[in-house]
mmCIF file of C-alpha atoms and ligand atoms in Angstrom:
data_model
loop_
_atom_site.group_PDB
_atom_site.id
_atom_site.type_symbol
_atom_site.label_atom_id
_atom_site.label_comp_id
_atom_site.label_asym_id
_atom_site.label_seq_id
_atom_site.Cartn_x
_atom_site.Cartn_y
_atom_site.Cartn_z
ATOM 1 C CA MET A 1 -9.215 20.787 -23.252
ATOM 2 C CA LYS A 2 -9.635 18.021 -25.803
ATOM 3 C CA GLU A 3 -8.851 14.410 -24.951
ATOM 4 C CA PHE A 4 -5.684 14.325 -27.049
ATOM 5 C CA GLN A 5 -4.404 17.521 -25.400
ATOM 6 C CA LEU A 6 -4.925 15.962 -21.996
ATOM 7 C CA ILE A 7 -3.078 12.813 -23.000
ATOM 8 C CA ARG A 8 -0.257 14.896 -24.456
ATOM 9 C CA GLN A 9 0.018 16.900 -21.237
ATOM 10 C CA ILE A 10 0.146 13.725 -19.150
ATOM 11 C CA GLN A 11 2.732 12.202 -21.482
ATOM 12 C CA GLN A 12 4.985 15.259 -21.478
ATOM 13 C CA GLN A 13 4.867 15.759 -17.730
ATOM 14 C CA THR A 14 5.454 12.134 -16.829
ATOM 15 C CA SER A 15 8.275 11.571 -19.310
ATOM 16 C CA ALA A 16 10.015 14.782 -18.231
ATOM 17 C CA ALA A 17 10.024 13.450 -14.677
ATOM 18 C CA LEU A 18 11.849 10.250 -15.647
ATOM 19 C CA ALA A 19 15.523 10.943 -16.238
ATOM 20 C CA ASN A 20 16.562 7.485 -17.434
ATOM 21 C CA ALA A 21 13.745 6.812 -19.923
ATOM 22 C CA SER A 22 16.097 4.964 -22.271
ATOM 23 C CA ASP A 23 16.640 2.268 -19.603
ATOM 24 C CA ALA A 24 12.924 1.900 -19.030
ATOM 25 C CA GLY A 25 12.364 -1.149 -21.250
ATOM 26 C CA VAL A 26 9.725 0.618 -23.334
ATOM 27 C CA SER A 27 9.822 -0.257 -27.070
ATOM 28 C CA VAL A 28 6.494 1.491 -27.782
ATOM 29 C CA GLY A 29 4.970 3.842 -25.208
ATOM 30 C CA ILE A 30 2.068 6.319 -25.131
ATOM 31 C CA GLY A 31 0.727 7.185 -28.585
ATOM 32 C CA ASP A 32 0.056 3.848 -30.249
ATOM 33 C CA ASP A 33 -2.781 1.375 -29.751
ATOM 34 C CA ALA A 34 -0.857 -0.494 -27.071
ATOM 35 C CA ALA A 35 2.517 -0.383 -25.367
ATOM 36 C CA VAL A 36 5.312 -2.847 -26.164
ATOM 37 C CA LEU A 37 7.506 -3.628 -23.154
ATOM 38 C CA GLU A 38 10.712 -5.548 -22.694
ATOM 39 C CA VAL A 39 10.650 -8.008 -19.825
ATOM 40 C CA PRO A 40 14.337 -8.764 -19.133
ATOM 41 C CA ALA A 41 15.424 -12.370 -19.718
ATOM 42 C CA GLY A 42 15.171 -14.422 -16.539
ATOM 43 C CA TYR A 43 12.253 -12.490 -15.035
ATOM 44 C CA GLN A 44 8.519 -12.986 -14.733
ATOM 45 C CA LEU A 45 5.960 -10.194 -15.263
ATOM 46 C CA VAL A 46 3.937 -9.195 -12.160
ATOM 47 C CA ALA A 47 0.665 -7.248 -12.680
ATOM 48 C CA ALA A 48 -1.631 -5.426 -10.233
ATOM 49 C CA THR A 49 -4.548 -3.043 -10.711
ATOM 50 C CA ASP A 50 -6.649 -0.903 -8.371
ATOM 51 C CA THR A 51 -9.374 1.684 -8.874
ATOM 52 C CA LEU A 52 -9.876 4.774 -6.707
ATOM 53 C CA ASN A 53 -13.343 6.378 -6.813
ATOM 54 C CA ALA A 54 -13.937 9.882 -5.440
ATOM 55 C CA GLY A 55 -15.877 9.829 -2.167
ATOM 56 C CA ILE A 56 -15.253 6.120 -1.676
ATOM 57 C CA HIS A 57 -11.505 5.559 -1.859
ATOM 58 C CA PHE A 58 -10.482 9.134 -1.144
ATOM 59 C CA PRO A 59 -12.328 12.134 0.380
ATOM 60 C CA THR A 60 -13.816 14.379 -2.333
ATOM 61 C CA ASP A 61 -11.689 17.331 -1.161
ATOM 62 C CA THR A 62 -8.428 15.390 -1.682
ATOM 63 C CA PRO A 63 -5.949 17.549 -3.664
ATOM 64 C CA ALA A 64 -5.256 16.313 -7.217
ATOM 65 C CA PHE A 65 -1.573 15.874 -6.322
ATOM 66 C CA ASP A 66 -2.464 13.370 -3.602
ATOM 67 C CA ILE A 67 -4.849 11.429 -5.867
ATOM 68 C CA GLY A 68 -2.073 11.108 -8.451
ATOM 69 C CA TYR A 69 0.327 9.994 -5.752
ATOM 70 C CA LYS A 70 -2.050 7.565 -4.093
ATOM 71 C CA CYS A 71 -3.257 5.751 -7.220
ATOM 72 C CA LEU A 72 0.330 4.751 -7.904
ATOM 73 C CA ALA A 73 1.215 4.148 -4.242
ATOM 74 C CA VAL A 74 -1.530 1.579 -3.634
ATOM 75 C CA ASN A 75 -0.510 -0.379 -6.729
ATOM 76 C CA LEU A 76 3.206 -0.216 -5.921
ATOM 77 C CA SER A 77 2.244 -1.546 -2.496
ATOM 78 C CA ASP A 78 0.709 -4.604 -4.181
ATOM 79 C CA LEU A 79 3.856 -5.130 -6.239
ATOM 80 C CA ALA A 80 5.959 -4.699 -3.080
ATOM 81 C CA ALA A 81 3.900 -7.366 -1.328
ATOM 82 C CA MET A 82 4.859 -9.749 -4.154
ATOM 83 C CA GLY A 83 8.548 -8.851 -3.897
ATOM 84 C CA ALA A 84 8.548 -7.343 -7.409
ATOM 85 C CA VAL A 85 10.532 -4.476 -8.939
ATOM 86 C CA PRO A 86 8.023 -1.939 -10.328
ATOM 87 C CA ARG A 87 8.639 -0.932 -13.966
ATOM 88 C CA TRP A 88 5.572 0.336 -15.840
ATOM 89 C CA ALA A 89 2.084 1.742 -15.305
ATOM 90 C CA LEU A 90 -1.138 2.200 -17.304
ATOM 91 C CA LEU A 91 -3.597 4.874 -16.209
ATOM 92 C CA SER A 92 -7.354 5.016 -16.848
ATOM 93 C CA LEU A 93 -8.781 8.397 -15.936
ATOM 94 C CA SER A 94 -12.464 9.314 -15.733
ATOM 95 C CA LEU A 95 -12.753 13.092 -15.260
ATOM 96 C CA PRO A 96 -15.864 15.272 -14.715
ATOM 97 C CA GLN A 97 -14.159 18.122 -16.571
ATOM 98 C CA ALA A 98 -10.885 18.387 -18.400
ATOM 99 C CA GLY A 99 -9.034 20.997 -16.325
ATOM 100 C CA SER A 100 -5.402 21.527 -17.221
ATOM 101 C CA ASP A 101 -4.515 22.666 -13.670
ATOM 102 C CA TRP A 102 -6.077 19.582 -12.132
ATOM 103 C CA VAL A 103 -4.237 17.304 -14.560
ATOM 104 C CA GLN A 104 -0.978 19.149 -13.898
ATOM 105 C CA SER A 105 -1.221 18.627 -10.118
ATOM 106 C CA PHE A 106 -2.415 15.048 -10.525
ATOM 107 C CA THR A 107 0.496 14.257 -12.818
ATOM 108 C CA ASP A 108 2.972 15.991 -10.477
ATOM 109 C CA GLY A 109 1.790 13.749 -7.628
ATOM 110 C CA PHE A 110 1.986 10.661 -9.801
ATOM 111 C CA SER A 111 5.438 11.607 -11.111
ATOM 112 C CA SER A 112 6.881 12.338 -7.673
ATOM 113 C CA LEU A 113 6.445 8.678 -6.784
ATOM 114 C CA ALA A 114 7.030 7.249 -10.278
ATOM 115 C CA GLN A 115 10.398 8.938 -10.408
ATOM 116 C CA ARG A 116 11.440 7.604 -7.009
ATOM 117 C CA HIS A 117 10.723 4.042 -8.130
ATOM 118 C CA GLY A 118 11.723 4.261 -11.806
ATOM 119 C CA VAL A 119 8.192 3.635 -13.088
ATOM 120 C CA SER A 120 7.310 4.681 -16.669
ATOM 121 C CA LEU A 121 3.748 5.549 -17.659
ATOM 122 C CA VAL A 122 3.257 3.624 -20.911
ATOM 123 C CA GLY A 123 -0.444 4.026 -21.696
ATOM 124 C CA GLY A 124 -3.972 4.382 -20.454
ATOM 125 C CA ASP A 125 -7.405 5.669 -21.284
ATOM 126 C CA THR A 126 -9.095 9.047 -20.769
ATOM 127 C CA THR A 127 -12.852 9.472 -20.564
ATOM 128 C CA SER A 128 -15.339 11.951 -19.099
ATOM 129 C CA GLY A 129 -17.483 10.890 -16.156
ATOM 130 C CA PRO A 130 -17.450 10.904 -12.346
ATOM 131 C CA LEU A 131 -13.908 11.270 -10.945
ATOM 132 C CA SER A 132 -12.328 7.831 -10.932
ATOM 133 C CA VAL A 133 -8.723 6.715 -11.364
ATOM 134 C CA SER A 134 -7.755 3.191 -12.291
ATOM 135 C CA LEU A 135 -4.110 2.244 -12.410
ATOM 136 C CA THR A 136 -2.379 -0.907 -13.560
ATOM 137 C CA ALA A 137 1.182 -1.406 -12.328
ATOM 138 C CA LEU A 138 3.558 -3.883 -13.929
ATOM 139 C CA GLY A 139 6.762 -5.167 -12.389
ATOM 140 C CA ILE A 140 9.257 -7.986 -12.665
ATOM 141 C CA VAL A 141 10.471 -10.705 -10.326
ATOM 142 C CA GLU A 142 12.881 -13.643 -10.547
ATOM 143 C CA PRO A 143 11.048 -16.958 -11.134
ATOM 144 C CA GLY A 144 10.203 -18.667 -7.841
ATOM 145 C CA LYS A 145 10.920 -15.563 -5.746
ATOM 146 C CA ALA A 146 7.472 -13.904 -5.723
ATOM 147 C CA LEU A 147 6.066 -13.598 -2.199
ATOM 148 C CA GLN A 148 2.629 -15.141 -1.764
ATOM 149 C CA ARG A 149 -0.056 -15.294 0.909
ATOM 150 C CA ASN A 150 -0.093 -19.055 1.189
ATOM 151 C CA ALA A 151 3.356 -19.740 2.595
ATOM 152 C CA ALA A 152 3.010 -19.001 6.344
ATOM 153 C CA LYS A 153 4.077 -21.903 8.599
ATOM 154 C CA ALA A 154 3.441 -22.673 12.267
ATOM 155 C CA GLY A 155 6.379 -21.311 14.263
ATOM 156 C CA ASP A 156 6.953 -18.311 11.931
ATOM 157 C CA VAL A 157 7.039 -14.888 13.525
ATOM 158 C CA LEU A 158 4.604 -12.270 12.241
ATOM 159 C CA VAL A 159 6.179 -8.925 11.355
ATOM 160 C CA VAL A 160 4.677 -5.617 10.233
ATOM 161 C CA SER A 161 6.437 -2.572 8.766
ATOM 162 C CA GLY A 162 5.864 1.036 9.855
ATOM 163 C CA THR A 163 2.782 1.724 11.963
ATOM 164 C CA VAL A 164 -0.837 0.572 11.615
ATOM 165 C CA GLY A 165 -4.166 2.328 12.152
ATOM 166 C CA GLY A 166 -2.941 5.867 11.537
ATOM 167 C CA ALA A 167 -4.667 6.305 8.159
ATOM 168 C CA ALA A 168 -8.015 5.125 9.553
ATOM 169 C CA TYR A 169 -7.609 7.421 12.546
ATOM 170 C CA ALA A 170 -6.841 10.386 10.260
ATOM 171 C CA LEU A 171 -9.930 9.566 8.176
ATOM 172 C CA ALA A 172 -12.112 9.327 11.293
ATOM 173 C CA GLN A 173 -10.841 12.712 12.516
ATOM 174 C CA LEU A 174 -11.516 14.194 9.079
ATOM 175 C CA GLN A 175 -15.040 12.782 8.912
ATOM 176 C CA ALA A 176 -15.786 14.078 12.408
ATOM 177 C CA GLY A 177 -14.653 17.582 11.381
ATOM 178 C CA LYS A 178 -11.699 17.484 13.806
ATOM 179 C CA ALA A 179 -8.146 18.675 13.178
ATOM 180 C CA VAL A 180 -6.199 15.900 11.452
ATOM 181 C CA GLN A 181 -2.677 15.509 12.830
ATOM 182 C CA GLU A 182 -1.316 12.891 10.444
ATOM 183 C CA ARG A 183 -3.135 13.310 7.143
ATOM 184 C CA HIS A 184 -0.025 12.171 5.251
ATOM 185 C CA LEU A 185 -0.684 8.655 6.542
ATOM 186 C CA LEU A 186 -4.003 8.737 4.660
ATOM 187 C CA ASP A 187 -2.991 10.659 1.526
ATOM 188 C CA ARG A 188 0.659 9.718 1.026
ATOM 189 C CA PRO A 189 1.247 6.108 2.032
ATOM 190 C CA GLN A 190 4.805 4.934 1.386
ATOM 191 C CA PRO A 191 4.814 1.750 -0.691
ATOM 192 C CA ARG A 192 7.397 -0.591 0.869
ATOM 193 C CA VAL A 193 9.063 -1.510 -2.397
ATOM 194 C CA ARG A 194 12.619 -1.907 -1.063
ATOM 195 C CA LEU A 195 11.402 -4.009 1.833
ATOM 196 C CA GLY A 196 9.432 -6.289 -0.507
ATOM 197 C CA ARG A 197 12.525 -6.781 -2.646
ATOM 198 C CA ALA A 198 14.644 -7.603 0.394
ATOM 199 C CA LEU A 199 12.057 -10.154 1.540
ATOM 200 C CA ALA A 200 11.658 -11.842 -1.883
ATOM 201 C CA GLY A 201 13.040 -15.352 -1.709
ATOM 202 C CA PHE A 202 13.429 -15.143 2.085
ATOM 203 C CA ALA A 203 10.133 -14.355 3.841
ATOM 204 C CA HIS A 204 7.469 -17.060 3.923
ATOM 205 C CA ALA A 205 4.070 -15.313 3.416
ATOM 206 C CA CYS A 206 3.556 -11.616 2.631
ATOM 207 C CA ILE A 207 0.583 -9.292 2.065
ATOM 208 C CA ASP A 208 0.113 -5.540 2.069
ATOM 209 C CA ILE A 209 -2.378 -4.132 4.556
ATOM 210 C CA SER A 210 -5.096 -2.319 2.637
ATOM 211 C CA ASP A 211 -8.292 -3.536 4.331
ATOM 212 C CA GLY A 212 -7.040 -3.602 7.919
ATOM 213 C CA LEU A 213 -4.586 -5.802 9.812
ATOM 214 C CA LEU A 214 -7.070 -8.459 10.961
ATOM 215 C CA ALA A 215 -8.779 -8.736 7.567
ATOM 216 C CA ASP A 216 -5.517 -9.032 5.658
ATOM 217 C CA LEU A 217 -3.960 -11.364 8.220
ATOM 218 C CA GLY A 218 -7.115 -13.463 7.767
ATOM 219 C CA HIS A 219 -6.306 -13.784 4.039
ATOM 220 C CA VAL A 220 -2.823 -15.076 4.875
ATOM 221 C CA LEU A 221 -4.113 -17.521 7.489
ATOM 222 C CA ARG A 222 -6.813 -18.953 5.230
ATOM 223 C CA ALA A 223 -4.458 -19.267 2.259
ATOM 224 C CA SER A 224 -1.816 -20.912 4.457
ATOM 225 C CA ALA A 225 -4.306 -23.092 6.434
ATOM 226 C CA CYS A 226 -2.945 -22.001 9.816
ATOM 227 C CA GLY A 227 -3.695 -19.543 12.624
ATOM 228 C CA ALA A 228 -1.955 -16.793 14.582
ATOM 229 C CA ARG A 229 -1.549 -15.171 17.970
ATOM 230 C CA LEU A 230 -1.283 -11.381 18.002
ATOM 231 C CA GLU A 231 0.152 -9.440 20.936
ATOM 232 C CA LEU A 232 -1.739 -6.160 21.115
ATOM 233 C CA ASP A 233 0.927 -4.266 23.051
ATOM 234 C CA LYS A 234 3.379 -4.944 20.208
ATOM 235 C CA LEU A 235 1.237 -3.280 17.510
ATOM 236 C CA PRO A 236 3.159 -0.219 16.264
ATOM 237 C CA ALA A 237 1.259 3.080 16.651
ATOM 238 C CA SER A 238 1.828 6.438 14.973
ATOM 239 C CA ASP A 239 2.510 9.521 17.125
ATOM 240 C CA ALA A 240 -1.046 10.881 16.958
ATOM 241 C CA MET A 241 -2.450 7.586 18.201
ATOM 242 C CA ALA A 242 -0.442 7.704 21.418
ATOM 243 C CA GLN A 243 -3.177 9.878 22.971
ATOM 244 C CA LEU A 244 -5.855 7.195 22.493
ATOM 245 C CA ASP A 245 -6.828 4.749 25.194
ATOM 246 C CA ASP A 246 -5.674 1.169 24.595
ATOM 247 C CA GLU A 247 -8.925 -0.257 23.319
ATOM 248 C CA THR A 248 -9.682 2.587 20.912
ATOM 249 C CA ARG A 249 -6.135 2.414 19.567
ATOM 250 C CA TRP A 250 -6.315 -1.362 19.098
ATOM 251 C CA ASN A 251 -9.555 -0.950 17.188
ATOM 252 C CA TYR A 252 -7.907 1.352 14.653
ATOM 253 C CA GLN A 253 -4.804 -0.810 14.467
ATOM 254 C CA LEU A 254 -6.723 -4.051 13.967
ATOM 255 C CA ALA A 255 -9.552 -2.895 11.721
ATOM 256 C CA GLY A 256 -8.519 0.389 10.110
ATOM 257 C CA GLY A 257 -7.636 0.219 6.435
ATOM 258 C CA ASP A 258 -5.341 2.106 4.062
ATOM 259 C CA ASP A 259 -2.099 1.395 5.934
ATOM 260 C CA TYR A 260 -0.187 0.012 2.921
ATOM 261 C CA GLU A 261 2.375 -1.550 5.216
ATOM 262 C CA LEU A 262 3.746 -5.052 4.604
ATOM 263 C CA LEU A 263 2.658 -7.881 6.894
ATOM 264 C CA PHE A 264 4.912 -10.910 6.529
ATOM 265 C CA THR A 265 6.066 -14.069 8.239
ATOM 266 C CA LEU A 266 9.665 -15.125 8.823
ATOM 267 C CA PRO A 267 11.064 -18.510 9.796
ATOM 268 C CA PRO A 268 12.090 -18.841 13.479
ATOM 269 C CA GLN A 269 15.774 -18.029 12.782
ATOM 270 C CA HIS A 270 14.970 -14.437 11.824
ATOM 271 C CA GLU A 271 16.865 -12.189 14.255
ATOM 272 C CA SER A 272 19.890 -11.435 12.085
ATOM 273 C CA MET A 273 17.694 -10.887 9.003
ATOM 274 C CA LEU A 274 15.460 -8.435 10.877
ATOM 275 C CA ALA A 275 18.442 -6.555 12.280
ATOM 276 C CA LYS A 276 19.971 -6.330 8.787
ATOM 277 C CA LEU A 277 16.701 -5.066 7.238
ATOM 278 C CA ARG A 278 16.251 -2.420 9.939
ATOM 279 C CA ARG A 279 19.819 -1.241 9.417
ATOM 280 C CA GLN A 280 19.789 -1.260 5.613
ATOM 281 C CA LEU A 281 16.309 0.128 5.028
ATOM 282 C CA ASP A 282 16.046 2.415 8.061
ATOM 283 C CA ILE A 283 12.512 1.167 8.609
ATOM 284 C CA ARG A 284 10.459 0.245 11.659
ATOM 285 C CA LEU A 285 9.803 -3.522 11.731
ATOM 286 C CA SER A 286 7.753 -4.904 14.630
ATOM 287 C CA VAL A 287 7.342 -8.547 15.593
ATOM 288 C CA ILE A 288 3.660 -8.598 16.557
ATOM 289 C CA GLY A 289 2.924 -12.286 17.023
ATOM 290 C CA GLU A 290 3.412 -15.815 15.867
ATOM 291 C CA ILE A 291 1.909 -18.246 13.367
ATOM 292 C CA GLU A 292 0.292 -21.272 15.012
ATOM 293 C CA ALA A 293 -1.064 -24.561 13.677
ATOM 294 C CA GLN A 294 -4.525 -23.975 15.237
ATOM 295 C CA GLU A 295 -6.670 -22.020 12.759
ATOM 296 C CA GLY A 296 -8.120 -18.587 13.571
ATOM 297 C CA CYS A 297 -6.585 -15.468 15.074
ATOM 298 C CA ARG A 298 -6.225 -14.968 18.829
ATOM 299 C CA CYS A 299 -5.320 -11.620 20.413
ATOM 300 C CA THR A 300 -3.467 -11.240 23.708
ATOM 301 C CA ALA A 301 -3.822 -8.036 25.742
ATOM 302 C CA PRO A 302 -1.005 -6.804 28.016
ATOM 303 C CA GLY A 303 -0.801 -9.070 31.047
ATOM 304 C CA GLY A 304 -1.611 -12.154 28.970
ATOM 305 C CA MET A 305 -5.431 -11.872 28.954
ATOM 306 C CA ASP A 306 -7.258 -12.996 25.806
ATOM 307 C CA TYR A 307 -8.950 -10.099 23.995
ATOM 308 C CA ASP A 308 -11.802 -10.610 21.550
ATOM 309 C CA PRO A 309 -11.862 -7.715 19.074
ATOM 310 C CA VAL A 310 -15.200 -8.823 17.589
ATOM 311 C CA LYS A 311 -16.987 -8.724 20.952
ATOM 312 C CA SER A 312 -15.321 -5.401 21.637
ATOM 313 C CA GLY A 313 -16.986 -3.919 18.557
ATOM 314 C CA TYR A 314 -13.816 -3.190 16.629
ATOM 315 C CA GLU A 315 -15.743 -2.145 13.524
ATOM 316 C CA HIS A 316 -16.976 1.045 15.183
ATOM 317 C CA PHE A 317 -14.867 4.138 15.138
ATOM 318 C CA GLN A 318 -17.044 6.467 17.195
ATOM 319 C CA GLN A 319 -14.557 7.533 19.834
ATOM 320 C CA ILE A 320 -12.625 10.429 18.424
ATOM 321 C CA PRO A 321 -10.947 12.617 20.985
HETATM 322 P P1 ADP B 1 -7.207 3.991 -28.538
HETATM 323 O O1 ADP B 1 -8.437 4.686 -29.022
HETATM 324 O O2 ADP B 1 -6.434 3.265 -29.559
HETATM 325 O O3 ADP B 1 -7.451 3.179 -27.287
HETATM 326 P P2 ADP B 1 -6.584 6.422 -27.166
HETATM 327 O O4 ADP B 1 -6.950 7.562 -28.025
HETATM 328 O O5 ADP B 1 -7.493 6.035 -26.054
HETATM 329 O O6 ADP B 1 -6.212 5.164 -28.087
HETATM 330 O O7 ADP B 1 -5.164 6.722 -26.537
HETATM 331 C C1 ADP B 1 -4.090 7.162 -27.335
HETATM 332 C C2 ADP B 1 -2.794 6.854 -26.624
HETATM 333 O O8 ADP B 1 -2.718 7.566 -25.426
HETATM 334 C C3 ADP B 1 -2.645 5.380 -26.256
HETATM 335 O O9 ADP B 1 -1.266 5.040 -26.382
HETATM 336 C C4 ADP B 1 -3.051 5.323 -24.810
HETATM 337 O O10 ADP B 1 -2.420 4.268 -24.137
HETATM 338 C C5 ADP B 1 -2.570 6.686 -24.308
HETATM 339 N N1 ADP B 1 -3.387 7.215 -23.208
HETATM 340 C C6 ADP B 1 -4.703 7.551 -23.207
HETATM 341 N N2 ADP B 1 -5.088 8.036 -22.008
HETATM 342 C C7 ADP B 1 -3.997 7.983 -21.214
HETATM 343 C C8 ADP B 1 -3.744 8.324 -19.870
HETATM 344 N N3 ADP B 1 -4.704 8.796 -19.057
HETATM 345 N N4 ADP B 1 -2.494 8.137 -19.382
HETATM 346 C C9 ADP B 1 -1.528 7.640 -20.170
HETATM 347 N N5 ADP B 1 -1.681 7.298 -21.446
HETATM 348 C C10 ADP B 1 -2.915 7.476 -21.986
HETATM 349 MG MG1 MG B 2 -8.813 4.230 -25.637
#
């Protein structure tokens, strides 16, 4: 296929998936030199971009559908962590060969998520080269409401959505040639867009977990100039991880990446807000620790003992049952 045929296929498939295209705020979409978008009065534009390279950000045998899904999911997760409403996306594709079937599945995966969140694909770039997908997501937020990393305060509780460590565990099983029980956690993360919106203007600090809980918590703590205590027995685990011994499970939960859950801090009077969020969003929200004035992150094992994940070699994922 020629480049323009590919672009046309992507355009037709993605616009067919969006029922309410006229409400999409797109004055000029795919087909001109650049898109022209309408940011509603009283909102700020929020922009995020992420690249996925084959063999690095996803296993080379990942189905095209899942690559299309995931490139949007990881960017919507960034918008969610800012408390933004996703609106538009730009897609840069580098493809080894221009296969119509591959593009069809890729676009189906992309559209399945774009449709759910009302995201319009408004432009991009298509080149030949090693498989690589770069997506830019644009969203909107009310001025002053964007959630940032630098707003955690001593006394806040630390909350995480969903479960953590499951994607890293699935990847480790895959790499070890074992049966993977929860591959959806790796290939189809659920961006927590509704949660981010509910937290905007209320939560203190927020980040999405892409590099692992400890690493991303570290970003919040440094930006906010404070520390935290984590209670290991409160870390939420997926079903497949229940079979792991405590220490192995903690290692995945603390250091695994690709969770795309939201990690946020709430002021001490948080109980009614948490109960309301759980009820309205039907989502698992776990209080896993507390923000403290003393810098650094301290982990408590069940029974109150201090646990040092660095000394325990958390970066190694050798133990795969
Ligand atoms: P230009 O040479 O002016 O950059 P292109 O020929 O690269 O234009 O692209 C033509 C149109 O198709 C542009 O509107 C561009 O945004 C869009 N486009 C190109 N590739 C993609 C893609 N992978 N996904 C969505 N839109 C694309
Ligand atoms: Mg171009």
